Amino acid sequence: MVVERAAGQTKRAGLWVTLEGGDGSGKTTQAALLRDWLEASGRTVVTTREPGGTDVGRLVRDIVLHHRGDIAPRAEALLYAADRAHHIETVVGPALDRGEVVVQDRYLDSSVAYQGAGRVLDPGEVRELSLWATGGVLPDVTVLLDLDPSRARARLDADDKPFDRLEAERDEFHERVRAAFLQLAAAEPARFLVLDATRPADELAAAVRARVAPLLSAAH
Ligand code: TYD
């Protein structure tokens, strides 16, 4: 884990990997494949997600994904940040302190992309809000599964599940989200691994493993 700016905090013992991308980009599949590989090699792994990685977070998730009617964009950004603050404080931070590997579906890059570019809040402010919420911590690696929103839409349609509030947004929204993710990755090439999500799942998993393997020390 990398502490962006909180003075005096030391690097924690564990390894923190986040997965990002649009809806339907295959994050859940890749998180599971990475977890299986890590566990098979004897690591202790915590798989978790945002929103909804804690009991409080599940209440927040229900609001942000299933509330009928509008939520003011700033309120939505604050709800995701609240979920994140509690999640990092109670689940992710302690696991990293124990030296475990955290594999996390979405983190603050999702807020910058969805609430910033998607909802058209100031992306810098949205990022600052999340950094404030979490004490400025950033993952060691962020895997971005990049996918054209029209391909993603076809995958979600095939799933036959009802769309949540974000999934139901128009294509232009998802185009902006995609562009924002790519911009974030370009700004922080050392943290991001960008993968073409149209590639077969096993090839993607191999690319993720190749990126993570050198970061695993005996301590993880
Ligand atoms: P996710 O759990 O990945 O969706 P699914 O249940 O379909 O696998 O994410 C839920 C939605 O929340 C997704 O549409 C993106 C959105 N989201 C934000 O808008 N901002 C955020 O900060 C996060 C973490 C998610």
mmCIF file with all atom_site columns, N, CA, C and O in Angstrom, residues 70-97:
data_model
loop_
_atom_site.group_PDB
_atom_site.id
_atom_site.type_symbol
_atom_site.label_atom_id
_atom_site.label_alt_id
_atom_site.label_comp_id
_atom_site.label_asym_id
_atom_site.label_entity_id
_atom_site.label_seq_id
_atom_site.pdbx_PDB_ins_code
_atom_site.Cartn_x
_atom_site.Cartn_y
_atom_site.Cartn_z
_atom_site.occupancy
_atom_site.B_iso_or_equiv
_atom_site.pdbx_formal_charge
_atom_site.auth_seq_id
_atom_site.auth_comp_id
_atom_site.auth_asym_id
_atom_site.auth_atom_id
_atom_site.pdbx_PDB_model_num
ATOM 1   N N  . ASP A 1 70 ? -33.886 10.399 -7.816 1.00 0.00 ? 70 ASP A N  1
ATOM 2   C CA . ASP A 1 70 ? -32.568 11.032 -7.936 1.00 0.00 ? 70 ASP A CA 1
ATOM 3   C C  . ASP A 1 70 ? -31.840 11.109 -6.613 1.00 0.00 ? 70 ASP A C  1
ATOM 4   O O  . ASP A 1 70 ? -32.469 11.205 -5.559 1.00 0.00 ? 70 ASP A O  1
ATOM 5   N N  . ILE A 1 71 ? -30.521 11.078 -6.682 1.00 0.00 ? 71 ILE A N  1
ATOM 6   C CA . ILE A 1 71 ? -29.659 11.427 -5.548 1.00 0.00 ? 71 ILE A CA 1
ATOM 7   C C  . ILE A 1 71 ? -28.776 12.561 -6.071 1.00 0.00 ? 71 ILE A C  1
ATOM 8   O O  . ILE A 1 71 ? -28.169 12.423 -7.141 1.00 0.00 ? 71 ILE A O  1
ATOM 9   N N  . ALA A 1 72 ? -28.699 13.661 -5.334 1.00 0.00 ? 72 ALA A N  1
ATOM 10  C CA . ALA A 1 72 ? -27.869 14.779 -5.785 1.00 0.00 ? 72 ALA A CA 1
ATOM 11  C C  . ALA A 1 72 ? -26.438 14.288 -5.977 1.00 0.00 ? 72 ALA A C  1
ATOM 12  O O  . ALA A 1 72 ? -25.930 13.512 -5.145 1.00 0.00 ? 72 ALA A O  1
ATOM 13  N N  . PRO A 1 73 ? -25.771 14.684 -7.074 1.00 0.00 ? 73 PRO A N  1
ATOM 14  C CA . PRO A 1 73 ? -24.425 14.168 -7.353 1.00 0.00 ? 73 PRO A CA 1
ATOM 15  C C  . PRO A 1 73 ? -23.454 14.289 -6.187 1.00 0.00 ? 73 PRO A C  1
ATOM 16  O O  . PRO A 1 73 ? -22.677 13.376 -5.918 1.00 0.00 ? 73 PRO A O  1
ATOM 17  N N  . ARG A 1 74 ? -23.505 15.421 -5.464 1.00 0.00 ? 74 ARG A N  1
ATOM 18  C CA . ARG A 1 74 ? -22.568 15.564 -4.337 1.00 0.00 ? 74 ARG A CA 1
ATOM 19  C C  . ARG A 1 74 ? -22.920 14.604 -3.207 1.00 0.00 ? 74 ARG A C  1
ATOM 20  O O  . ARG A 1 74 ? -22.040 14.094 -2.511 1.00 0.00 ? 74 ARG A O  1
ATOM 21  N N  . ALA A 1 75 ? -24.215 14.363 -3.029 1.00 0.00 ? 75 ALA A N  1
ATOM 22  C CA . ALA A 1 75 ? -24.637 13.396 -2.002 1.00 0.00 ? 75 ALA A CA 1
ATOM 23  C C  . ALA A 1 75 ? -24.161 12.000 -2.388 1.00 0.00 ? 75 ALA A C  1
ATOM 24  O O  . ALA A 1 75 ? -23.667 11.232 -1.547 1.00 0.00 ? 75 ALA A O  1
ATOM 25  N N  . GLU A 1 76 ? -24.275 11.678 -3.676 1.00 0.00 ? 76 GLU A N  1
ATOM 26  C CA . GLU A 1 76 ? -23.818 10.359 -4.143 1.00 0.00 ? 76 GLU A CA 1
ATOM 27  C C  . GLU A 1 76 ? -22.314 10.206 -3.894 1.00 0.00 ? 76 GLU A C  1
ATOM 28  O O  . GLU A 1 76 ? -21.845 9.168  -3.392 1.00 0.00 ? 76 GLU A O  1
ATOM 29  N N  . ALA A 1 77 ? -21.554 11.265 -4.214 1.00 0.00 ? 77 ALA A N  1
ATOM 30  C CA . ALA A 1 77 ? -20.097 11.207 -3.997 1.00 0.00 ? 77 ALA A CA 1
ATOM 31  C C  . ALA A 1 77 ? -19.786 11.010 -2.516 1.00 0.00 ? 77 ALA A C  1
ATOM 32  O O  . ALA A 1 77 ? -18.882 10.243 -2.149 1.00 0.00 ? 77 ALA A O  1
ATOM 33  N N  . LEU A 1 78 ? -20.527 11.683 -1.653 1.00 0.00 ? 78 LEU A N  1
ATOM 34  C CA . LEU A 1 78 ? -20.296 11.549 -0.208 1.00 0.00 ? 78 LEU A CA 1
ATOM 35  C C  . LEU A 1 78 ? -20.664 10.154 0.292  1.00 0.00 ? 78 LEU A C  1
ATOM 36  O O  . LEU A 1 78 ? -19.996 9.603  1.178  1.00 0.00 ? 78 LEU A O  1
ATOM 37  N N  . LEU A 1 79 ? -21.703 9.573  -0.272 1.00 0.00 ? 79 LEU A N  1
ATOM 38  C CA . LEU A 1 79 ? -22.095 8.221  0.154  1.00 0.00 ? 79 LEU A CA 1
ATOM 39  C C  . LEU A 1 79 ? -21.000 7.207  -0.197 1.00 0.00 ? 79 LEU A C  1
ATOM 40  O O  . LEU A 1 79 ? -20.628 6.361  0.621  1.00 0.00 ? 79 LEU A O  1
ATOM 41  N N  . TYR A 1 80 ? -20.468 7.304  -1.419 1.00 0.00 ? 80 TYR A N  1
ATOM 42  C CA . TYR A 1 80 ? -19.375 6.394  -1.784 1.00 0.00 ? 80 TYR A CA 1
ATOM 43  C C  . TYR A 1 80 ? -18.153 6.629  -0.894 1.00 0.00 ? 80 TYR A C  1
ATOM 44  O O  . TYR A 1 80 ? -17.468 5.687  -0.490 1.00 0.00 ? 80 TYR A O  1
ATOM 45  N N  . ALA A 1 81 ? -17.897 7.905  -0.592 1.00 0.00 ? 81 ALA A N  1
ATOM 46  C CA . ALA A 1 81 ? -16.732 8.207  0.257  1.00 0.00 ? 81 ALA A CA 1
ATOM 47  C C  . ALA A 1 81 ? -16.939 7.683  1.674  1.00 0.00 ? 81 ALA A C  1
ATOM 48  O O  . ALA A 1 81 ? -15.987 7.217  2.321  1.00 0.00 ? 81 ALA A O  1
ATOM 49  N N  . ALA A 1 82 ? -18.169 7.738  2.162  1.00 0.00 ? 82 ALA A N  1
ATOM 50  C CA . ALA A 1 82 ? -18.463 7.231  3.509  1.00 0.00 ? 82 ALA A CA 1
ATOM 51  C C  . ALA A 1 82 ? -18.266 5.710  3.560  1.00 0.00 ? 82 ALA A C  1
ATOM 52  O O  . ALA A 1 82 ? -17.655 5.168  4.490  1.00 0.00 ? 82 ALA A O  1
ATOM 53  N N  . ASP A 1 83 ? -18.778 5.042  2.540  1.00 0.00 ? 83 ASP A N  1
ATOM 54  C CA . ASP A 1 83 ? -18.564 3.588  2.436  1.00 0.00 ? 83 ASP A CA 1
ATOM 55  C C  . ASP A 1 83 ? -17.067 3.271  2.464  1.00 0.00 ? 83 ASP A C  1
ATOM 56  O O  . ASP A 1 83 ? -16.593 2.388  3.187  1.00 0.00 ? 83 ASP A O  1
ATOM 57  N N  . ARG A 1 84 ? -16.316 4.066  1.713  1.00 0.00 ? 84 ARG A N  1
ATOM 58  C CA . ARG A 1 84 ? -14.862 3.846  1.551  1.00 0.00 ? 84 ARG A CA 1
ATOM 59  C C  . ARG A 1 84 ? -14.129 4.082  2.866  1.00 0.00 ? 84 ARG A C  1
ATOM 60  O O  . ARG A 1 84 ? -13.234 3.310  3.245  1.00 0.00 ? 84 ARG A O  1
ATOM 61  N N  . ALA A 1 85 ? -14.492 5.148  3.559  1.00 0.00 ? 85 ALA A N  1
ATOM 62  C CA . ALA A 1 85 ? -13.814 5.477  4.822  1.00 0.00 ? 85 ALA A CA 1
ATOM 63  C C  . ALA A 1 85 ? -13.946 4.313  5.806  1.00 0.00 ? 85 ALA A C  1
ATOM 64  O O  . ALA A 1 85 ? -12.964 3.879  6.427  1.00 0.00 ? 85 ALA A O  1
ATOM 65  N N  . HIS A 1 86 ? -15.163 3.799  5.931  1.00 0.00 ? 86 HIS A N  1
ATOM 66  C CA . HIS A 1 86 ? -15.408 2.716  6.883  1.00 0.00 ? 86 HIS A CA 1
ATOM 67  C C  . HIS A 1 86 ? -14.720 1.422  6.442  1.00 0.00 ? 86 HIS A C  1
ATOM 68  O O  . HIS A 1 86 ? -14.167 0.683  7.259  1.00 0.00 ? 86 HIS A O  1
ATOM 69  N N  . HIS A 1 87 ? -14.730 1.189  5.145  1.00 0.00 ? 87 HIS A N  1
ATOM 70  C CA . HIS A 1 87 ? -14.139 -0.024 4.577  1.00 0.00 ? 87 HIS A CA 1
ATOM 71  C C  . HIS A 1 87 ? -12.628 -0.064 4.791  1.00 0.00 ? 87 HIS A C  1
ATOM 72  O O  . HIS A 1 87 ? -12.066 -1.081 5.225  1.00 0.00 ? 87 HIS A O  1
ATOM 73  N N  . ILE A 1 88 ? -11.971 1.064  4.503  1.00 0.00 ? 88 ILE A N  1
ATOM 74  C CA . ILE A 1 88 ? -10.504 1.092  4.647  1.00 0.00 ? 88 ILE A CA 1
ATOM 75  C C  . ILE A 1 88 ? -10.121 0.978  6.122  1.00 0.00 ? 88 ILE A C  1
ATOM 76  O O  . ILE A 1 88 ? -9.201  0.238  6.493  1.00 0.00 ? 88 ILE A O  1
ATOM 77  N N  . GLU A 1 89 ? -10.869 1.704  6.956  1.00 0.00 ? 89 GLU A N  1
ATOM 78  C CA . GLU A 1 89 ? -10.549 1.716  8.389  1.00 0.00 ? 89 GLU A CA 1
ATOM 79  C C  . GLU A 1 89 ? -10.754 0.339  9.040  1.00 0.00 ? 89 GLU A C  1
ATOM 80  O O  . GLU A 1 89 ? -9.948  -0.090 9.864  1.00 0.00 ? 89 GLU A O  1
ATOM 81  N N  . THR A 1 90 ? -11.812 -0.366 8.654  1.00 0.00 ? 90 THR A N  1
ATOM 82  C CA . THR A 1 90 ? -12.170 -1.571 9.404  1.00 0.00 ? 90 THR A CA 1
ATOM 83  C C  . THR A 1 90 ? -11.798 -2.887 8.706  1.00 0.00 ? 90 THR A C  1
ATOM 84  O O  . THR A 1 90 ? -11.718 -3.913 9.366  1.00 0.00 ? 90 THR A O  1
ATOM 85  N N  . VAL A 1 91 ? -11.610 -2.864 7.386  1.00 0.00 ? 91 VAL A N  1
ATOM 86  C CA . VAL A 1 91 ? -11.327 -4.131 6.674  1.00 0.00 ? 91 VAL A CA 1
ATOM 87  C C  . VAL A 1 91 ? -9.949  -4.106 5.991  1.00 0.00 ? 91 VAL A C  1
ATOM 88  O O  . VAL A 1 91 ? -9.095  -4.950 6.275  1.00 0.00 ? 91 VAL A O  1
ATOM 89  N N  . VAL A 1 92 ? -9.748  -3.143 5.129  1.00 0.00 ? 92 VAL A N  1
ATOM 90  C CA . VAL A 1 92 ? -8.546  -3.162 4.286  1.00 0.00 ? 92 VAL A CA 1
ATOM 91  C C  . VAL A 1 92 ? -7.286  -2.849 5.091  1.00 0.00 ? 92 VAL A C  1
ATOM 92  O O  . VAL A 1 92 ? -6.292  -3.596 5.026  1.00 0.00 ? 92 VAL A O  1
ATOM 93  N N  . GLY A 1 93 ? -7.339  -1.770 5.870  1.00 0.00 ? 93 GLY A N  1
ATOM 94  C CA . GLY A 1 93 ? -6.161  -1.381 6.657  1.00 0.00 ? 93 GLY A CA 1
ATOM 95  C C  . GLY A 1 93 ? -5.712  -2.504 7.590  1.00 0.00 ? 93 GLY A C  1
ATOM 96  O O  . GLY A 1 93 ? -4.524  -2.890 7.578  1.00 0.00 ? 93 GLY A O  1
ATOM 97  N N  . PRO A 1 94 ? -6.619  -3.048 8.393  1.00 0.00 ? 94 PRO A N  1
ATOM 98  C CA . PRO A 1 94 ? -6.210  -4.134 9.287  1.00 0.00 ? 94 PRO A CA 1
ATOM 99  C C  . PRO A 1 94 ? -5.634  -5.349 8.547  1.00 0.00 ? 94 PRO A C  1
ATOM 100 O O  . PRO A 1 94 ? -4.664  -5.949 9.008  1.00 0.00 ? 94 PRO A O  1
ATOM 101 N N  . ALA A 1 95 ? -6.223  -5.703 7.394  1.00 0.00 ? 95 ALA A N  1
ATOM 102 C CA . ALA A 1 95 ? -5.694  -6.854 6.643  1.00 0.00 ? 95 ALA A CA 1
ATOM 103 C C  . ALA A 1 95 ? -4.274  -6.560 6.164  1.00 0.00 ? 95 ALA A C  1
ATOM 104 O O  . ALA A 1 95 ? -3.386  -7.429 6.229  1.00 0.00 ? 95 ALA A O  1
ATOM 105 N N  . LEU A 1 96 ? -4.041  -5.345 5.686  1.00 0.00 ? 96 LEU A N  1
ATOM 106 C CA . LEU A 1 96 ? -2.690  -4.979 5.223  1.00 0.00 ? 96 LEU A CA 1
ATOM 107 C C  . LEU A 1 96 ? -1.712  -4.963 6.391  1.00 0.00 ? 96 LEU A C  1
ATOM 108 O O  . LEU A 1 96 ? -0.563  -5.389 6.259  1.00 0.00 ? 96 LEU A O  1
ATOM 109 N N  . ASP A 1 97 ? -2.183  -4.501 7.533  1.00 0.00 ? 97 ASP A N  1
ATOM 110 C CA . ASP A 1 97 ? -1.316  -4.509 8.721  1.00 0.00 ? 97 ASP A CA 1
ATOM 111 C C  . ASP A 1 97 ? -0.930  -5.935 9.123  1.00 0.00 ? 97 ASP A C  1
ATOM 112 O O  . ASP A 1 97 ? 0.151   -6.163 9.654  1.00 0.00 ? 97 ASP A O  1
#
